[in-house]
């Protein structure tokens, strides 16, 4: 697997993960994951497209770590163009949400396509979705049994 990184301007960068065999007839490459980011005030906005799996989750984790280290109060992850997510991707988001909660930050997943929402629903992790019209309100969710309940605190941003 090889990586390609390029700058996209002030505060924006992009990293594509390519497979060594990712060439089609005509020489077109198929990226597995593309992440770009931009700073908006005290919030980092990450735009993710492609597949989030065992091979690409470490790249996503690197972007989340960088956004955290830069002192952002919020990290917003746009998942509109994600085509696949497995347990490795879910783990990356859950760990980032836990670190955010402990540090007084928020992590918000937005524009989640059906494939991502389905994984979050099946695993009881829809609390990671923010401002998603298809996400169930926290007031509508039935609480899990106390032993299995996860509590995520989201501090207010002032």
Short mmCIF file of N, CA and C in Angstrom, two decimals:
data_model
loop_
_atom_site.label_atom_id
_atom_site.label_comp_id
_atom_site.label_asym_id
_atom_site.label_seq_id
_atom_site.Cartn_x
_atom_site.Cartn_y
_atom_site.Cartn_z
N UNK A 1 0.84 -1.17 0.00
CA UNK A 1 0.00 0.00 0.00
C UNK A 1 0.90 1.24 0.00
N UNK A 2 0.54 2.23 -0.78
CA UNK A 2 1.30 3.47 -0.81
C UNK A 2 0.39 4.62 -0.45
N UNK A 3 0.99 5.72 -0.02
CA UNK A 3 0.21 6.90 0.32
C UNK A 3 0.66 8.06 -0.53
N UNK A 4 -0.25 8.99 -0.71
CA UNK A 4 0.05 10.20 -1.46
C UNK A 4 -0.56 11.36 -0.69
N UNK A 5 0.25 12.35 -0.36
CA UNK A 5 -0.26 13.51 0.38
C UNK A 5 0.00 14.77 -0.42
N UNK A 6 -0.92 15.71 -0.35
CA UNK A 6 -0.73 16.98 -1.04
C UNK A 6 -1.45 18.08 -0.27
N UNK A 7 -0.92 19.27 -0.31
CA UNK A 7 -1.58 20.40 0.33
C UNK A 7 -2.63 20.98 -0.58
N UNK A 8 -3.74 21.43 0.01
CA UNK A 8 -4.82 22.02 -0.77
C UNK A 8 -5.04 23.49 -0.43
N UNK A 9 -4.09 24.13 0.21
CA UNK A 9 -4.27 25.53 0.58
C UNK A 9 -4.17 25.70 2.07
N UNK A 10 -4.41 26.90 2.53
CA UNK A 10 -4.28 27.23 3.94
C UNK A 10 -5.22 26.38 4.78
N UNK A 11 -4.64 25.62 5.69
CA UNK A 11 -5.41 24.84 6.63
C UNK A 11 -6.09 23.62 6.03
N UNK A 12 -5.79 23.28 4.79
CA UNK A 12 -6.44 22.14 4.15
C UNK A 12 -5.36 21.20 3.62
N UNK A 13 -5.54 19.93 3.87
CA UNK A 13 -4.60 18.93 3.36
C UNK A 13 -5.39 17.72 2.92
N UNK A 14 -4.77 16.89 2.13
CA UNK A 14 -5.45 15.70 1.63
C UNK A 14 -4.48 14.53 1.62
N UNK A 15 -4.98 13.36 1.96
CA UNK A 15 -4.17 12.16 1.93
C UNK A 15 -4.99 11.06 1.28
N UNK A 16 -4.46 10.44 0.26
CA UNK A 16 -5.13 9.33 -0.41
C UNK A 16 -4.34 8.06 -0.15
N UNK A 17 -5.05 6.98 0.12
CA UNK A 17 -4.43 5.67 0.26
C UNK A 17 -4.71 4.91 -1.03
N UNK A 18 -3.69 4.38 -1.64
CA UNK A 18 -3.85 3.64 -2.88
C UNK A 18 -3.34 2.22 -2.68
N UNK A 19 -3.97 1.27 -3.29
CA UNK A 19 -3.43 -0.08 -3.28
C UNK A 19 -2.37 -0.16 -4.36
N UNK A 20 -1.43 -1.05 -4.15
CA UNK A 20 -0.38 -1.25 -5.16
C UNK A 20 -0.99 -1.75 -6.47
N UNK A 21 -2.11 -2.46 -6.38
CA UNK A 21 -2.76 -3.01 -7.56
C UNK A 21 -3.91 -2.12 -8.02
N UNK A 22 -4.00 -0.92 -7.52
CA UNK A 22 -5.15 -0.06 -7.77
C UNK A 22 -5.13 0.62 -9.12
N UNK A 23 -4.69 -0.03 -10.14
CA UNK A 23 -4.67 0.54 -11.48
C UNK A 23 -5.70 -0.16 -12.35
N UNK A 24 -6.45 0.61 -13.09
CA UNK A 24 -7.40 0.06 -14.06
C UNK A 24 -6.79 0.20 -15.45
N UNK A 25 -7.47 -0.38 -16.42
CA UNK A 25 -7.06 -0.15 -17.80
C UNK A 25 -7.09 1.35 -18.05
N UNK A 26 -6.09 1.89 -18.63
CA UNK A 26 -6.02 3.32 -18.85
C UNK A 26 -5.26 4.03 -17.75
N UNK A 27 -4.82 3.28 -16.72
CA UNK A 27 -3.97 3.87 -15.69
C UNK A 27 -4.71 4.65 -14.61
N UNK A 28 -6.03 4.50 -14.45
CA UNK A 28 -6.76 5.23 -13.42
C UNK A 28 -6.59 4.53 -12.08
N UNK A 29 -6.35 5.28 -11.00
CA UNK A 29 -6.17 4.72 -9.68
C UNK A 29 -7.50 4.73 -8.92
N UNK A 30 -7.67 3.75 -8.05
CA UNK A 30 -8.84 3.66 -7.20
C UNK A 30 -8.43 3.91 -5.76
N UNK A 31 -8.68 5.09 -5.21
CA UNK A 31 -8.32 5.32 -3.81
C UNK A 31 -9.28 4.56 -2.89
N UNK A 32 -8.75 3.97 -1.84
CA UNK A 32 -9.58 3.31 -0.84
C UNK A 32 -10.15 4.32 0.14
N UNK A 33 -9.36 5.34 0.47
CA UNK A 33 -9.80 6.34 1.43
C UNK A 33 -9.19 7.68 1.08
N UNK A 34 -10.00 8.69 1.18
CA UNK A 34 -9.52 10.06 0.98
C UNK A 34 -10.04 10.89 2.15
N UNK A 35 -9.15 11.64 2.77
CA UNK A 35 -9.52 12.51 3.88
C UNK A 35 -8.95 13.89 3.61
N UNK A 36 -9.79 14.90 3.77
CA UNK A 36 -9.31 16.28 3.68
C UNK A 36 -9.86 17.02 4.89
N UNK A 37 -9.20 18.07 5.27
CA UNK A 37 -9.64 18.80 6.45
C UNK A 37 -9.48 20.29 6.29
N UNK A 38 -10.30 21.01 7.03
CA UNK A 38 -10.21 22.47 7.06
C UNK A 38 -10.57 22.97 8.45
N UNK A 39 -10.03 24.11 8.78
CA UNK A 39 -10.27 24.74 10.07
C UNK A 39 -11.35 25.79 9.90
N UNK A 40 -12.36 25.76 10.77
CA UNK A 40 -13.41 26.79 10.79
C UNK A 40 -13.56 27.25 12.23
N UNK A 41 -12.96 28.37 12.53
CA UNK A 41 -12.98 28.86 13.91
C UNK A 41 -12.27 27.87 14.83
N UNK A 42 -12.99 27.42 15.87
CA UNK A 42 -12.41 26.46 16.81
C UNK A 42 -12.82 25.02 16.50
N UNK A 43 -13.22 24.78 15.26
CA UNK A 43 -13.64 23.44 14.87
C UNK A 43 -12.86 22.95 13.66
N UNK A 44 -12.48 21.68 13.72
CA UNK A 44 -11.85 21.02 12.57
C UNK A 44 -12.94 20.28 11.83
N UNK A 45 -12.99 20.46 10.52
CA UNK A 45 -13.96 19.76 9.68
C UNK A 45 -13.20 18.81 8.78
N UNK A 46 -13.48 17.52 8.94
CA UNK A 46 -12.84 16.49 8.13
C UNK A 46 -13.86 15.95 7.13
N UNK A 47 -13.42 15.75 5.91
CA UNK A 47 -14.27 15.20 4.85
C UNK A 47 -13.66 13.86 4.45
N UNK A 48 -14.44 12.80 4.64
CA UNK A 48 -13.95 11.45 4.42
C UNK A 48 -14.72 10.82 3.27
N UNK A 49 -14.00 10.14 2.38
CA UNK A 49 -14.67 9.40 1.31
C UNK A 49 -13.94 8.09 1.09
N UNK A 50 -14.70 7.10 0.64
CA UNK A 50 -14.13 5.79 0.37
C UNK A 50 -14.46 4.80 1.46
N UNK A 51 -13.55 3.86 1.70
CA UNK A 51 -13.75 2.76 2.62
C UNK A 51 -12.96 2.97 3.91
N UNK A 52 -13.66 2.80 5.04
CA UNK A 52 -13.00 2.85 6.34
C UNK A 52 -12.98 1.42 6.86
N UNK A 53 -11.80 0.81 6.82
CA UNK A 53 -11.67 -0.58 7.24
C UNK A 53 -10.34 -0.79 7.95
N UNK A 54 -9.99 -2.03 8.17
CA UNK A 54 -8.76 -2.36 8.89
C UNK A 54 -7.53 -1.71 8.25
N UNK A 55 -7.50 -1.65 6.92
CA UNK A 55 -6.34 -1.09 6.22
C UNK A 55 -6.29 0.44 6.28
N UNK A 56 -7.45 1.09 6.33
CA UNK A 56 -7.46 2.56 6.22
C UNK A 56 -7.78 3.27 7.53
N UNK A 57 -8.30 2.56 8.54
CA UNK A 57 -8.65 3.20 9.81
C UNK A 57 -7.46 3.93 10.46
N UNK A 58 -6.23 3.40 10.38
CA UNK A 58 -5.12 4.14 10.98
C UNK A 58 -4.92 5.53 10.36
N UNK A 59 -5.22 5.68 9.09
CA UNK A 59 -5.12 7.00 8.46
C UNK A 59 -6.17 7.94 9.06
N UNK A 60 -7.38 7.46 9.18
CA UNK A 60 -8.45 8.26 9.80
C UNK A 60 -8.08 8.62 11.23
N UNK A 61 -7.55 7.66 11.98
CA UNK A 61 -7.14 7.92 13.36
C UNK A 61 -6.07 9.01 13.41
N UNK A 62 -5.15 9.01 12.45
CA UNK A 62 -4.13 10.05 12.39
C UNK A 62 -4.73 11.42 12.20
N UNK A 63 -5.72 11.52 11.31
CA UNK A 63 -6.39 12.80 11.09
C UNK A 63 -7.14 13.26 12.35
N UNK A 64 -7.82 12.32 13.01
CA UNK A 64 -8.54 12.67 14.24
C UNK A 64 -7.56 13.11 15.32
N UNK A 65 -6.44 12.41 15.47
CA UNK A 65 -5.42 12.78 16.45
C UNK A 65 -4.87 14.18 16.18
N UNK A 66 -4.60 14.47 14.91
CA UNK A 66 -4.08 15.80 14.55
C UNK A 66 -5.09 16.88 14.90
N UNK A 67 -6.35 16.64 14.58
CA UNK A 67 -7.40 17.63 14.90
C UNK A 67 -7.50 17.84 16.41
N UNK A 68 -7.33 16.78 17.18
CA UNK A 68 -7.37 16.89 18.65
C UNK A 68 -6.18 17.68 19.17
N UNK A 69 -4.99 17.36 18.67
CA UNK A 69 -3.77 18.03 19.14
C UNK A 69 -3.75 19.52 18.81
N UNK A 70 -4.49 19.92 17.79
CA UNK A 70 -4.51 21.33 17.40
C UNK A 70 -5.44 22.18 18.26
N UNK A 71 -5.97 21.61 19.33
CA UNK A 71 -6.76 22.37 20.29
C UNK A 71 -8.16 22.72 19.84
N UNK A 72 -8.73 21.97 18.95
CA UNK A 72 -10.09 22.26 18.48
C UNK A 72 -11.11 21.92 19.56
N UNK A 73 -12.14 22.74 19.66
CA UNK A 73 -13.23 22.48 20.60
C UNK A 73 -14.20 21.46 20.03
N UNK A 74 -14.24 21.36 18.71
CA UNK A 74 -15.14 20.41 18.06
C UNK A 74 -14.44 19.82 16.85
N UNK A 75 -14.78 18.57 16.58
CA UNK A 75 -14.31 17.90 15.37
C UNK A 75 -15.56 17.40 14.67
N UNK A 76 -15.75 17.87 13.45
CA UNK A 76 -16.91 17.51 12.65
C UNK A 76 -16.41 16.66 11.49
N UNK A 77 -16.97 15.45 11.36
CA UNK A 77 -16.53 14.53 10.32
C UNK A 77 -17.68 14.30 9.34
N UNK A 78 -17.48 14.76 8.11
CA UNK A 78 -18.48 14.60 7.05
C UNK A 78 -18.24 13.25 6.37
N UNK A 79 -19.23 12.36 6.46
CA UNK A 79 -19.10 11.01 5.94
C UNK A 79 -19.91 10.78 4.66
N UNK A 80 -20.33 11.84 4.02
CA UNK A 80 -21.23 11.74 2.87
C UNK A 80 -20.75 10.76 1.80
N UNK A 81 -19.45 10.69 1.58
CA UNK A 81 -18.93 9.87 0.49
C UNK A 81 -18.26 8.58 0.97
N UNK A 82 -18.58 8.15 2.19
CA UNK A 82 -18.05 6.88 2.70
C UNK A 82 -18.90 5.75 2.12
N UNK A 83 -18.24 4.76 1.56
CA UNK A 83 -18.94 3.65 0.91
C UNK A 83 -18.93 2.37 1.75
N UNK A 84 -18.09 2.32 2.78
CA UNK A 84 -18.00 1.12 3.61
C UNK A 84 -17.38 1.50 4.94
N UNK A 85 -17.85 0.86 6.01
CA UNK A 85 -17.22 1.02 7.32
C UNK A 85 -17.32 -0.31 8.04
N UNK A 86 -16.24 -0.72 8.70
CA UNK A 86 -16.27 -1.95 9.49
C UNK A 86 -15.96 -1.61 10.94
N UNK A 87 -15.73 -2.63 11.74
CA UNK A 87 -15.48 -2.44 13.17
C UNK A 87 -14.25 -1.56 13.43
N UNK A 88 -13.28 -1.60 12.55
CA UNK A 88 -12.08 -0.77 12.72
C UNK A 88 -12.42 0.71 12.62
N UNK A 89 -13.27 1.06 11.68
CA UNK A 89 -13.70 2.45 11.55
C UNK A 89 -14.56 2.88 12.72
N UNK A 90 -15.46 2.01 13.13
CA UNK A 90 -16.30 2.30 14.30
C UNK A 90 -15.44 2.51 15.53
N UNK A 91 -14.45 1.67 15.71
CA UNK A 91 -13.53 1.79 16.84
C UNK A 91 -12.82 3.14 16.83
N UNK A 92 -12.37 3.56 15.67
CA UNK A 92 -11.68 4.85 15.56
C UNK A 92 -12.59 5.98 16.03
N UNK A 93 -13.86 5.95 15.61
CA UNK A 93 -14.79 7.00 16.01
C UNK A 93 -15.15 6.91 17.49
N UNK A 94 -15.32 5.70 18.02
CA UNK A 94 -15.66 5.56 19.44
C UNK A 94 -14.51 6.03 20.33
N UNK A 95 -13.29 5.70 19.97
CA UNK A 95 -12.14 6.15 20.76
C UNK A 95 -12.00 7.67 20.69
N UNK A 96 -12.21 8.23 19.49
CA UNK A 96 -12.13 9.69 19.35
C UNK A 96 -13.23 10.36 20.16
N UNK A 97 -14.43 9.78 20.18
CA UNK A 97 -15.54 10.35 20.96
C UNK A 97 -15.24 10.30 22.45
N UNK A 98 -14.64 9.21 22.89
CA UNK A 98 -14.29 9.08 24.30
C UNK A 98 -13.23 10.11 24.69
N UNK A 99 -12.20 10.26 23.85
CA UNK A 99 -11.16 11.25 24.14
C UNK A 99 -11.75 12.67 24.12
N UNK A 100 -12.65 12.92 23.18
CA UNK A 100 -13.28 14.24 23.09
C UNK A 100 -14.08 14.54 24.34
N UNK A 101 -14.84 13.58 24.80
CA UNK A 101 -15.66 13.76 25.99
C UNK A 101 -14.79 14.07 27.21
N UNK A 102 -13.70 13.32 27.36
CA UNK A 102 -12.80 13.53 28.50
C UNK A 102 -12.10 14.88 28.45
N UNK A 103 -11.88 15.40 27.23
CA UNK A 103 -11.16 16.66 27.06
C UNK A 103 -12.09 17.87 26.93
N UNK A 104 -13.41 17.65 27.01
CA UNK A 104 -14.34 18.77 26.89
C UNK A 104 -14.58 19.22 25.46
N UNK A 105 -14.33 18.32 24.51
CA UNK A 105 -14.58 18.61 23.09
C UNK A 105 -15.80 17.83 22.64
N UNK A 106 -16.24 18.10 21.41
CA UNK A 106 -17.29 17.29 20.81
C UNK A 106 -16.75 16.66 19.52
N UNK A 107 -17.29 15.51 19.22
CA UNK A 107 -17.04 14.84 17.95
C UNK A 107 -18.40 14.62 17.33
N UNK A 108 -18.57 15.09 16.10
CA UNK A 108 -19.86 14.96 15.42
C UNK A 108 -19.65 14.31 14.06
N UNK A 109 -20.42 13.26 13.79
CA UNK A 109 -20.41 12.62 12.48
C UNK A 109 -21.63 13.14 11.73
N UNK A 110 -21.41 13.69 10.54
CA UNK A 110 -22.51 14.27 9.78
C UNK A 110 -22.62 13.62 8.41
N UNK A 111 -23.77 13.80 7.78
CA UNK A 111 -24.04 13.33 6.42
C UNK A 111 -23.72 11.85 6.24
N UNK A 112 -24.02 11.06 7.26
CA UNK A 112 -23.72 9.64 7.19
C UNK A 112 -24.66 8.95 6.19
N UNK A 113 -24.08 8.24 5.21
CA UNK A 113 -24.93 7.51 4.26
C UNK A 113 -25.56 6.30 4.96
N UNK A 114 -26.49 5.68 4.28
CA UNK A 114 -27.23 4.55 4.85
C UNK A 114 -26.31 3.44 5.35
N UNK A 115 -25.24 3.15 4.62
CA UNK A 115 -24.34 2.06 5.02
C UNK A 115 -23.68 2.37 6.37
N UNK A 116 -23.36 3.62 6.63
CA UNK A 116 -22.74 4.01 7.90
C UNK A 116 -23.81 4.04 8.99
N UNK A 117 -24.96 4.64 8.70
CA UNK A 117 -26.04 4.70 9.70
C UNK A 117 -26.44 3.30 10.16
N UNK A 118 -26.47 2.36 9.21
CA UNK A 118 -26.87 0.99 9.54
C UNK A 118 -25.89 0.37 10.54
N UNK A 119 -24.60 0.53 10.33
CA UNK A 119 -23.60 0.00 11.25
C UNK A 119 -23.75 0.67 12.62
N UNK A 120 -23.96 1.98 12.63
CA UNK A 120 -24.12 2.69 13.90
C UNK A 120 -25.39 2.25 14.63
N UNK A 121 -26.46 2.01 13.88
CA UNK A 121 -27.70 1.54 14.49
C UNK A 121 -27.54 0.14 15.07
N UNK A 122 -26.94 -0.76 14.31
CA UNK A 122 -26.78 -2.15 14.77
C UNK A 122 -25.90 -2.26 16.00
N UNK A 123 -24.98 -1.32 16.16
CA UNK A 123 -24.05 -1.36 17.29
C UNK A 123 -24.46 -0.43 18.42
N UNK A 124 -25.59 0.26 18.27
CA UNK A 124 -26.06 1.16 19.32
C UNK A 124 -25.22 2.42 19.45
N UNK A 125 -24.63 2.85 18.35
CA UNK A 125 -23.73 4.01 18.39
C UNK A 125 -24.28 5.22 17.65
N UNK A 126 -25.59 5.32 17.50
CA UNK A 126 -26.15 6.47 16.78
C UNK A 126 -25.93 7.78 17.53
N UNK A 127 -25.51 7.70 18.80
CA UNK A 127 -25.21 8.93 19.54
C UNK A 127 -24.05 9.70 18.91
N UNK A 128 -23.27 9.04 18.06
CA UNK A 128 -22.17 9.72 17.39
C UNK A 128 -22.66 10.66 16.29
N UNK A 129 -23.87 10.41 15.79
CA UNK A 129 -24.41 11.23 14.71
C UNK A 129 -24.90 12.56 15.28
N UNK A 130 -24.61 13.63 14.57
CA UNK A 130 -25.05 14.95 15.00
C UNK A 130 -25.71 15.66 13.84
N UNK A 131 -26.80 16.32 14.12
CA UNK A 131 -27.50 17.12 13.11
C UNK A 131 -27.84 16.29 11.89
N UNK A 132 -28.06 15.00 12.08
CA UNK A 132 -28.43 14.12 10.98
C UNK A 132 -29.93 13.91 11.06
N UNK A 133 -30.68 14.35 10.06
CA UNK A 133 -32.14 14.26 10.15
C UNK A 133 -32.65 12.83 10.26
N UNK A 134 -31.85 11.85 9.87
CA UNK A 134 -32.28 10.46 9.96
C UNK A 134 -31.85 9.80 11.26
N UNK A 135 -31.04 10.50 12.04
CA UNK A 135 -30.60 9.94 13.32
C UNK A 135 -31.72 10.08 14.34
N UNK A 136 -31.86 9.09 15.17
CA UNK A 136 -32.89 9.10 16.19
C UNK A 136 -32.49 10.07 17.30
N UNK A 137 -33.44 10.84 17.76
CA UNK A 137 -33.20 11.78 18.85
C UNK A 137 -32.79 11.02 20.10
N UNK A 138 -31.87 11.58 20.91
CA UNK A 138 -31.49 10.89 22.15
C UNK A 138 -32.69 10.77 23.09
N UNK A 139 -33.70 11.61 22.92
CA UNK A 139 -34.87 11.54 23.77
C UNK A 139 -35.83 10.45 23.32
N UNK A 140 -35.66 9.95 22.09
CA UNK A 140 -36.51 8.89 21.57
C UNK A 140 -35.91 7.51 21.78
N UNK A 141 -34.60 7.44 22.04
CA UNK A 141 -33.96 6.15 22.22
C UNK A 141 -34.39 5.52 23.53
N UNK A 142 -34.58 4.23 23.49
CA UNK A 142 -34.87 3.50 24.73
C UNK A 142 -33.55 3.26 25.41
N UNK A 143 -33.45 3.53 26.71
CA UNK A 143 -32.17 3.32 27.39
C UNK A 143 -31.79 1.84 27.41
N UNK A 144 -30.51 1.61 27.27
CA UNK A 144 -29.99 0.25 27.36
C UNK A 144 -29.99 -0.17 28.82
N UNK A 145 -29.92 -1.47 29.08
CA UNK A 145 -29.80 -1.89 30.49
C UNK A 145 -28.61 -1.21 31.12
N UNK A 146 -28.70 -0.91 32.39
CA UNK A 146 -27.69 -0.11 33.08
C UNK A 146 -26.28 -0.66 32.89
N UNK A 147 -26.11 -1.96 32.92
CA UNK A 147 -24.77 -2.54 32.79
C UNK A 147 -24.16 -2.29 31.42
N UNK A 148 -24.98 -2.09 30.38
CA UNK A 148 -24.47 -1.92 29.03
C UNK A 148 -24.57 -0.48 28.55
N UNK A 149 -25.04 0.41 29.40
CA UNK A 149 -25.28 1.78 28.96
C UNK A 149 -23.98 2.56 28.84
N UNK A 150 -23.85 3.29 27.74
CA UNK A 150 -22.71 4.16 27.51
C UNK A 150 -23.18 5.59 27.64
N UNK A 151 -22.48 6.37 28.41
CA UNK A 151 -22.85 7.76 28.59
C UNK A 151 -21.78 8.63 27.96
N UNK A 152 -22.19 9.48 27.04
CA UNK A 152 -21.27 10.39 26.37
C UNK A 152 -21.69 11.79 26.73
N UNK A 153 -20.80 12.52 27.35
CA UNK A 153 -21.10 13.91 27.73
C UNK A 153 -20.58 14.83 26.63
N UNK A 154 -21.41 15.75 26.22
CA UNK A 154 -21.02 16.74 25.22
C UNK A 154 -21.09 18.11 25.87
N UNK A 155 -19.96 18.69 26.18
CA UNK A 155 -19.97 20.01 26.81
C UNK A 155 -20.45 21.06 25.81
N UNK A 156 -21.01 22.11 26.34
CA UNK A 156 -21.43 23.19 25.44
C UNK A 156 -20.21 23.99 25.01
N UNK A 157 -20.23 24.45 23.78
CA UNK A 157 -19.13 25.25 23.22
C UNK A 157 -19.52 26.70 23.37
N UNK A 158 -18.67 27.44 24.02
CA UNK A 158 -18.97 28.86 24.23
C UNK A 158 -17.96 29.73 23.56
#
